[in-house]
Coordinates of C-alpha atoms in Angstrom, one line a residue:
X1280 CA 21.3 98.9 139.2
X1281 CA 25.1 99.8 139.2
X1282 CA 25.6 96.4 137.2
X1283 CA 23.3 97.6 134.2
X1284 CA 24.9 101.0 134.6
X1285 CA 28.3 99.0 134.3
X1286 CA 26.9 96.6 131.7
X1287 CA 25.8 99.9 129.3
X1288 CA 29.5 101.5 129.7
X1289 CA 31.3 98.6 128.4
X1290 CA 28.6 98.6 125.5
X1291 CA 29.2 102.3 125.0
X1292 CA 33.0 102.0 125.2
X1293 CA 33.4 98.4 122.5
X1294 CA 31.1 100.7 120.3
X1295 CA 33.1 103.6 120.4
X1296 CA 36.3 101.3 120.0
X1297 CA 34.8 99.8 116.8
X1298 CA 33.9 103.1 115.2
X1299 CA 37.9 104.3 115.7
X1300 CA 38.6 101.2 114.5
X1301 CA 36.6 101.6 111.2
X1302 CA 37.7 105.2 111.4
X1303 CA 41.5 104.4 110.9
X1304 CA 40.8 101.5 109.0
X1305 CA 38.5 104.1 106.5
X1306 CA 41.3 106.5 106.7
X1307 CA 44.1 104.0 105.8
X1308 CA 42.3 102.4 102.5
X1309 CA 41.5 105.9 101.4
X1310 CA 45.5 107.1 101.6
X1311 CA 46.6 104.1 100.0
X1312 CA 44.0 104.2 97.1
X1313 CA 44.8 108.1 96.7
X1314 CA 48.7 107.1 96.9
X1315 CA 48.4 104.2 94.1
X1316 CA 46.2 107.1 91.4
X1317 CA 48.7 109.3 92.0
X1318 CA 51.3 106.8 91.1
X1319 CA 49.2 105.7 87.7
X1320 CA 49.7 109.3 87.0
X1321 CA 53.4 109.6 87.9
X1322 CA 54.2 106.7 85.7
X1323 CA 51.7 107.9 82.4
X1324 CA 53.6 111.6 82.9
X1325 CA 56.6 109.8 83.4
X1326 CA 56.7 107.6 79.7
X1327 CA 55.1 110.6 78.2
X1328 CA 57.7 112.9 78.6
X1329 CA 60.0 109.5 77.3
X1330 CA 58.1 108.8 74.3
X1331 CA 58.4 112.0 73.5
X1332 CA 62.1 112.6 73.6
X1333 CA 62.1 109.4 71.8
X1334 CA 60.2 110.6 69.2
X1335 CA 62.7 113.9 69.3
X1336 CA 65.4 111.2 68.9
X1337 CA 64.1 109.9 66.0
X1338 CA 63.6 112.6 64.3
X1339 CA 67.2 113.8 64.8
X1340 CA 68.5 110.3 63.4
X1341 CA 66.4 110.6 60.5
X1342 CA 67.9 114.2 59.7
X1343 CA 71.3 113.0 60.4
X1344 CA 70.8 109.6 57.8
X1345 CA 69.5 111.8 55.1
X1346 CA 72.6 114.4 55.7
X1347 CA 75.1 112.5 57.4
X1348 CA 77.7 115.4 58.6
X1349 CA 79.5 116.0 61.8
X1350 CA 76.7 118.7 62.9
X1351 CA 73.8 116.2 62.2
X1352 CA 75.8 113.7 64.0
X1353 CA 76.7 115.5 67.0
X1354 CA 72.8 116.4 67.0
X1355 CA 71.9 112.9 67.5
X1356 CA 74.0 111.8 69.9
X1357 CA 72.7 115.1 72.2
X1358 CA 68.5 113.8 71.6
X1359 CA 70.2 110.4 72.4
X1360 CA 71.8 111.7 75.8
X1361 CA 68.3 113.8 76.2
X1362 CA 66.3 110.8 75.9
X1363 CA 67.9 109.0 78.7
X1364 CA 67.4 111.3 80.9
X1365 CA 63.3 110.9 81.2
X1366 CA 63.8 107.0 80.2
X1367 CA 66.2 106.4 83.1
X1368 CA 64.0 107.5 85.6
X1369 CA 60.9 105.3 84.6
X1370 CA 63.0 102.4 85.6
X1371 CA 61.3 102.6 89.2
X1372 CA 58.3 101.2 87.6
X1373 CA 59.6 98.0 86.5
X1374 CA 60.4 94.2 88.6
X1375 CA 57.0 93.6 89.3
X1376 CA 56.0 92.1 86.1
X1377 CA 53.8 94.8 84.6
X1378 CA 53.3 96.5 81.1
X1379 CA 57.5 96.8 80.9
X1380 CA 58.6 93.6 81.8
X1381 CA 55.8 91.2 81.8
X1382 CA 56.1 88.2 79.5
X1383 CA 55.0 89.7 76.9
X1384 CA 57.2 93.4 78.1
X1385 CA 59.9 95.5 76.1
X1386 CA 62.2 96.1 78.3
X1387 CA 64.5 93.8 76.9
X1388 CA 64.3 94.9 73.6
X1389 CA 64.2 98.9 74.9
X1390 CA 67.2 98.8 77.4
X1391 CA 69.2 95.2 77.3
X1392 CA 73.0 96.0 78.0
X1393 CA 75.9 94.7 77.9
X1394 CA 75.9 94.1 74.2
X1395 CA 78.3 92.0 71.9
X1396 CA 78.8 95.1 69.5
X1397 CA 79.4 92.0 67.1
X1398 CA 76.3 91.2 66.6
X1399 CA 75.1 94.1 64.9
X1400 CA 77.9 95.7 63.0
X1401 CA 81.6 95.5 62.3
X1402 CA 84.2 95.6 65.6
X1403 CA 87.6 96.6 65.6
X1404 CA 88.4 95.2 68.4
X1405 CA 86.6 91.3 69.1
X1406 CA 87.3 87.8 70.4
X1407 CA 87.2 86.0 66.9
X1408 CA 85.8 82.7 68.3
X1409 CA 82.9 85.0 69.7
X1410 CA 82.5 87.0 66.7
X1411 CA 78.5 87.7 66.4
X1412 CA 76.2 87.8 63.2
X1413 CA 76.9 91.2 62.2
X1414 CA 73.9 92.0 61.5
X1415 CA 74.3 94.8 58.6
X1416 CA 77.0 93.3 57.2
X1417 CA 75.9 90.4 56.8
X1418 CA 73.6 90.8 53.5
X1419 CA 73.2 87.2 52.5
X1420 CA 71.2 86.5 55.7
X1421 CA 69.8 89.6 56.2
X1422 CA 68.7 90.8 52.7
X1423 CA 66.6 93.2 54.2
X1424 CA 66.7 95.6 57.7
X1425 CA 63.6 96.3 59.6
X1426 CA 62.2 96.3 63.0
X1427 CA 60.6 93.3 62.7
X1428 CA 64.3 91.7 62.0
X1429 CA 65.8 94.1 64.4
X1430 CA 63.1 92.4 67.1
X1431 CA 63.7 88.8 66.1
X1432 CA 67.6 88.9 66.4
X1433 CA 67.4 90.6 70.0
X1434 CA 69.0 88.4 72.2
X1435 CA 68.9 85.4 69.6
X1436 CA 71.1 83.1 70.0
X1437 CA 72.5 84.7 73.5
X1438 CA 72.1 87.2 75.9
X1439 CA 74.5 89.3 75.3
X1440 CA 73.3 89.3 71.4
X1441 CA 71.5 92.5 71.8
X1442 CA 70.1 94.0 68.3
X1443 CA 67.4 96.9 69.8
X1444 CA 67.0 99.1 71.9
X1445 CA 68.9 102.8 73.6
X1446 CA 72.1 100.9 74.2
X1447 CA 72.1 99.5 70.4
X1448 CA 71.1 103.0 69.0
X1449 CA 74.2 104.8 71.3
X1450 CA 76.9 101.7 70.0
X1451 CA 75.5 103.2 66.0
X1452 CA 76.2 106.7 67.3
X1453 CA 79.3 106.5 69.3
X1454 CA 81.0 103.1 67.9
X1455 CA 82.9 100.5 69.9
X1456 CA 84.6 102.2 72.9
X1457 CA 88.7 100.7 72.7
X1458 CA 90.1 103.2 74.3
X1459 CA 92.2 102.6 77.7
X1460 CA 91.6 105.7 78.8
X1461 CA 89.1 108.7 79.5
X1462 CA 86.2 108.7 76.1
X1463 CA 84.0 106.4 74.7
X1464 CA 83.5 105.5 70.8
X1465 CA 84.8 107.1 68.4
X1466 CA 82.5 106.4 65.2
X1467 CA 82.8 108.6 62.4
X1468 CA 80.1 110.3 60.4
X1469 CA 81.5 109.1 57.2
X1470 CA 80.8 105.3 58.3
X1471 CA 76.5 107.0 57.0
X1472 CA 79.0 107.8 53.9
X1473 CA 81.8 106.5 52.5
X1474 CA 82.0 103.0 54.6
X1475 CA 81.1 99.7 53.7
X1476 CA 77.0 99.7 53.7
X1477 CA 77.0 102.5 55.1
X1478 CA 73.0 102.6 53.2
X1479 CA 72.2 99.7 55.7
X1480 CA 73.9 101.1 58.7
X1481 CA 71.5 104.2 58.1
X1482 CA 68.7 102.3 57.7
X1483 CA 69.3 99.7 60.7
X1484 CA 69.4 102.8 62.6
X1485 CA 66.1 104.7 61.9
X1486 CA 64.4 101.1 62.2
X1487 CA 65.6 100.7 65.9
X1488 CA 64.9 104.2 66.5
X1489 CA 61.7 103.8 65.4
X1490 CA 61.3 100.2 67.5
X1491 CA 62.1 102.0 70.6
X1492 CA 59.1 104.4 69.8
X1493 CA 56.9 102.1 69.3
X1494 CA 57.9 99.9 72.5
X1495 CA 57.3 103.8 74.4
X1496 CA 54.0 104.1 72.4
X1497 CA 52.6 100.8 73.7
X1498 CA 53.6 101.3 77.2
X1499 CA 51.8 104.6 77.2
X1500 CA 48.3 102.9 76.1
X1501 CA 48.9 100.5 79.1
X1502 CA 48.9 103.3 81.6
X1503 CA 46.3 106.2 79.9
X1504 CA 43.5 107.0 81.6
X1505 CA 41.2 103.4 80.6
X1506 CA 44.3 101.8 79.6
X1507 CA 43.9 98.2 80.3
X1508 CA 46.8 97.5 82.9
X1509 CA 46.0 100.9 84.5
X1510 CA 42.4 99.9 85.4
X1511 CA 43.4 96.4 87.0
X1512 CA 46.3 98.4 88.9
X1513 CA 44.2 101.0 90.6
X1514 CA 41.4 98.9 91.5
X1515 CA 40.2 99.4 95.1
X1516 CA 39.8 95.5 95.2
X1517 CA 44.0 95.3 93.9
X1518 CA 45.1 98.4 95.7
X1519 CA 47.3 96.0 98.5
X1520 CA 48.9 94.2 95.6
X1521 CA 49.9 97.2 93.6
X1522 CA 51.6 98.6 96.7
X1523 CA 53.4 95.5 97.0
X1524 CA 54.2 95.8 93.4
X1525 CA 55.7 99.4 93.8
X1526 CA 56.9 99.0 97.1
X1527 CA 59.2 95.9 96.2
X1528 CA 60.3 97.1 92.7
X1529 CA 61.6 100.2 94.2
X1530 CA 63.7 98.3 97.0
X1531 CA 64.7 95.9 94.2
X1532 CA 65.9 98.7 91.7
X1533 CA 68.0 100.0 95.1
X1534 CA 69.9 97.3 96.1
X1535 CA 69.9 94.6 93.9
X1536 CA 70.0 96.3 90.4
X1537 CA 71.3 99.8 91.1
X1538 CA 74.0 99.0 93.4
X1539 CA 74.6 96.0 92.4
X1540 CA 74.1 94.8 88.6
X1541 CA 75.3 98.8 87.4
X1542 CA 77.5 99.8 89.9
X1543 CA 79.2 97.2 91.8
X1544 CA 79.8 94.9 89.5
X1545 CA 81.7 97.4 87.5
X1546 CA 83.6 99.2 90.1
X1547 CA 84.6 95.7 91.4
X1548 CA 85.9 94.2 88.0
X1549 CA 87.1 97.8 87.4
X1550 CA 85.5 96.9 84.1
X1551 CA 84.1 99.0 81.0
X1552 CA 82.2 96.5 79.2
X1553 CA 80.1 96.4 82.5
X1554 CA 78.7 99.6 82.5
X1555 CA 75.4 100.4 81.7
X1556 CA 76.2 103.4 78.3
X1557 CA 80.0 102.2 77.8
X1558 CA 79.6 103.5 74.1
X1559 CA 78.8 107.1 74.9
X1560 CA 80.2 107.7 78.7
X1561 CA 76.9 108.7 79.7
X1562 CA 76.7 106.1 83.1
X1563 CA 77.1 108.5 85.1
X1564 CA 73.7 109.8 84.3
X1565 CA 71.8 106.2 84.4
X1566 CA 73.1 105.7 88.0
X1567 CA 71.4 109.8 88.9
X1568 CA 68.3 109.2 86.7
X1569 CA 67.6 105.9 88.3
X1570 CA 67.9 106.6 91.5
X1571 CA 65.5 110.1 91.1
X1572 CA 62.9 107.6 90.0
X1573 CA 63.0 105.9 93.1
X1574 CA 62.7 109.0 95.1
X1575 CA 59.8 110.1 92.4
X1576 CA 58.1 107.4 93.3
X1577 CA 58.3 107.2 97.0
X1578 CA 57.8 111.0 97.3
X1579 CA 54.8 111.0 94.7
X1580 CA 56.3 113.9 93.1
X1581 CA 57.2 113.9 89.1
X1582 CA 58.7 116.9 87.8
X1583 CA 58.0 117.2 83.8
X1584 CA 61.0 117.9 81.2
X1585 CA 58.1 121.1 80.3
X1586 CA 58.2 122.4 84.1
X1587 CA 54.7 120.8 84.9
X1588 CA 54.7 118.4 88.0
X1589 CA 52.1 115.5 89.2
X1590 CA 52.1 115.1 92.7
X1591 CA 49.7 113.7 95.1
X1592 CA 49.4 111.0 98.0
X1593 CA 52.4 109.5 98.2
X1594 CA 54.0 105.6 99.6
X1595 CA 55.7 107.3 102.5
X1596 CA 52.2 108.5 103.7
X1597 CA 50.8 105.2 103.4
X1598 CA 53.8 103.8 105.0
X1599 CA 53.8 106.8 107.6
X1600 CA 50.3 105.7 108.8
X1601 CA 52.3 102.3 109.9
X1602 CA 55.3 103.7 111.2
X1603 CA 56.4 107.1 110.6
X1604 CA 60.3 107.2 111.8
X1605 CA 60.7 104.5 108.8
X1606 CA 59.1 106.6 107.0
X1607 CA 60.8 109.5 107.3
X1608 CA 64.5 107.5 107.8
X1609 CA 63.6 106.6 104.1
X1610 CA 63.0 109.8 102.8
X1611 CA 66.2 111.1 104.5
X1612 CA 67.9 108.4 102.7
X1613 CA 66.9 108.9 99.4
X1614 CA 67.8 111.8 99.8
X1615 CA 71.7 110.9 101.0
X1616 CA 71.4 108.5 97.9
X1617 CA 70.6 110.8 95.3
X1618 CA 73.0 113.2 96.5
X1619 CA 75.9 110.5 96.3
X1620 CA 75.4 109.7 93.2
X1621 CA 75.1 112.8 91.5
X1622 CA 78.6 113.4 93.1
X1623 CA 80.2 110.3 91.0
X1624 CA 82.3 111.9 88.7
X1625 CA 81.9 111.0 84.5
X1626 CA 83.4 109.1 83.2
X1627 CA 82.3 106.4 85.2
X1628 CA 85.1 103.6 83.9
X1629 CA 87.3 105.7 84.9
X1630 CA 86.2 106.9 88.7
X1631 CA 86.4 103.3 89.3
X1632 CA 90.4 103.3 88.4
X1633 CA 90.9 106.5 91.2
X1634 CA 91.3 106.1 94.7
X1635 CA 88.7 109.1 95.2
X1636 CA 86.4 108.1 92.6
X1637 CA 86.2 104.9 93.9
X1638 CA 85.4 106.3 97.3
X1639 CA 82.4 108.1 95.5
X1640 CA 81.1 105.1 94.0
X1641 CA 81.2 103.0 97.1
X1642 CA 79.4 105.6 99.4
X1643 CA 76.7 105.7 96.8
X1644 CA 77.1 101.7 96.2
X1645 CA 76.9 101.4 100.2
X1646 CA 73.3 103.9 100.4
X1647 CA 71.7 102.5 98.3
X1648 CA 72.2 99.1 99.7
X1649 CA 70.9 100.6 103.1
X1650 CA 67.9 102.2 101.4
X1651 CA 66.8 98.6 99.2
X1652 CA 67.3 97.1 102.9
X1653 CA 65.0 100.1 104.6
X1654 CA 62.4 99.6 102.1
X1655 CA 61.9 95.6 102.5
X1656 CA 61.5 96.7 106.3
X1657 CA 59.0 98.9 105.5
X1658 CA 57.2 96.2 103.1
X1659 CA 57.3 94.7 106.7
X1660 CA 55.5 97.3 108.1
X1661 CA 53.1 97.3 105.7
X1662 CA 52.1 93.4 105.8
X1663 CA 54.5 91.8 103.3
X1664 CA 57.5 91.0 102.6
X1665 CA 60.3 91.2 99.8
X1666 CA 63.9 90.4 99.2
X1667 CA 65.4 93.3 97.5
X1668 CA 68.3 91.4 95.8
X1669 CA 65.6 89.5 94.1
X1670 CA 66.2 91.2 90.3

């Protein structure tokens, strides 16, 4: 008898084990697909809000073409500086080969830097054996200026031959940057005047404006509610490789492009033509932008330029359900992170000439290492793994 009696209590108990298995199990897929919605909603609110500065961008340029004058100028480099701030922060949602940088993506032809000013217009100061098409002076080759040329020179020919996108618009606003000191460009409103095809500058300008729109506009459609990418993405059957995907391009945007590719290698060259808006001085604001996109992201929290928000499950409660110090350590340091770098003082090329500003930049450089490295542990902790110098 007391071996049946034993026999029914080990039954009882594996059954009971099995259902708080199923429980947690039940409890776990449910966070994490709640977590990857909310993050198809962070990222549509997030290149809403951009498109739509863009499209306040473009409308400044084309007010400032038809009356080029130093108000309508100034006016266009402000929507310029606006639009970088909601376009910065979507940055967290590239690296893992979706709708902005797939094969098929824009990013390159939305935010490729640095760029051979060369290639696009006329330099005052230039290596003459590197000396690029010149795009709008260049009226033998180019007879014509529209996006679809603006698109096919991008990067033609080189890298670093850069013909679209923010950083191409800023160089047509502020003008080369030669100056050894504090301020960036210096372009006048008179080269949309008196200059030499000046006509062509102005239309070279409204055609990448309006490129950069349409790049937004596409990337939108991708991640609407029915969009095609967003359907595949929040899938229940593809929810544990779109938290790889956003796990991994957050710790990749940390450590190896943030800290690295923007900041180090520009505070350790103590070089200008490596920072990320040379034209304008506005790098500052990259670095802060990019790394509140991270914390976005992590936190599940996206605060509109209108005052609205989206929020919802977020990555750190999926990653809490694994381990919840790591959790929280990365939330903490995100935190120290974001704080850093909002205390690196503009203009950026020249904090990295200062003892204190370089002390800035480092401590910033140096967080954001440890929060790239923090994350790949907590890829770890969540069944994968990633290497968050990978870019």
């Amino acid at each position: 008898m007391k071996n049946i009696l034993f026999i029914f209590s080990m039954i009882a108990m594996l059954f009971l084990a099995a259902c708080d298995d199923d429980g947690e199990t039940s409890q776990k897929e449910t966070t994490l697909q709640k977590a990857i919605e909310n993050y198809a909603d962070l990222v549509y609110a997030s290149y809403l809000d951009t498109h739509t500065d863009a499209v306040a961008l473009q409308t400044a340029i084309n007010s400032f073409v038809a009356s080029p004058d130093v108000t309508t100028h100034a006016a266009a480099k402000q929507a310029w500086l606006d639009a970088r701030e909601t376009y910065g922060q979507t940055e967290a949602f590239r690296f893992y080969g979706g709708p902005i940088d797939d094969e098929d993506g824009p990013e390159g032809q939305l935010n490729a830097w640095p760029l051979d000013e060369s290639h696009i217009d006329y330099v005052t100061v230039s290596d003459a054996e590197n000396a690029g098409t010149n795009i709008i002076n260049n009226t033998a080759d180019f007879p014509t200026i529209t996006k679809e040329v603006i698109a096919d020179q991008n990067e033609n020919g080189g890298e670093a031959n850069v013909s679209s996108g923010y950083h191409a618009i800023e160089f047509l606003l502020w003008g080369q940057d030669v100056s050894d000191g504090p301020g960036g460009g210096e372009r006048d409103f008179t080269d949309y005047t008196t200059a030499s095809n000046a006509d062509r500058r102005g239309t070279y300008l409204k055609e990448a404006t309006a490129l950069v729109v349409d790049d937004l506009a596409s990337l939108l459609a991708e991640w609407e509610e029915g969009g095609s990418y967003r359907t595949i993405f929040t899938a229940a059957d593809n929810a544990d490789n779109s938290l790889k995907d956003i796990v991994s391009a957050l710790g990749k945007l940390s450590k190896g492009e943030l800290a690295g590719e923007r900041m180090y290698t520009a505070y350790d060259l103590r070089s200008k033509e490596d920072e990320h808006s040379c034209f304008s001085d506005n790098t500052h604001r990259d670095i802060v932008t990019n790394a509140l996109g991270i914390q976005n992201v992590y936190e599940g929290v996206y605060v509109s330029t209108n005052g609205s928000s989206v929020s919802g499950t977020s990555i750190k409660e999926v990653l809490a359900l694994e381990n919840e110090e790591l959790a929280n350590s990365i939330s903490e340091k995100m935190t120290a992170s974001l704080k850093a770098c909002t205390q690196i003082q503009a203009p950026f090329d020249q904090e990295f000439l200062n003892e204190e500003g370089r002390k800035r930049i480092l401590a910033a450089i140096t967080l954001l290492r440890e929060q790239g490295d923090l994350l790949a542990e907590g890829a770890e902790a969540l069944g994968f793994e990633f290497d968050p110098e990978d870019i």
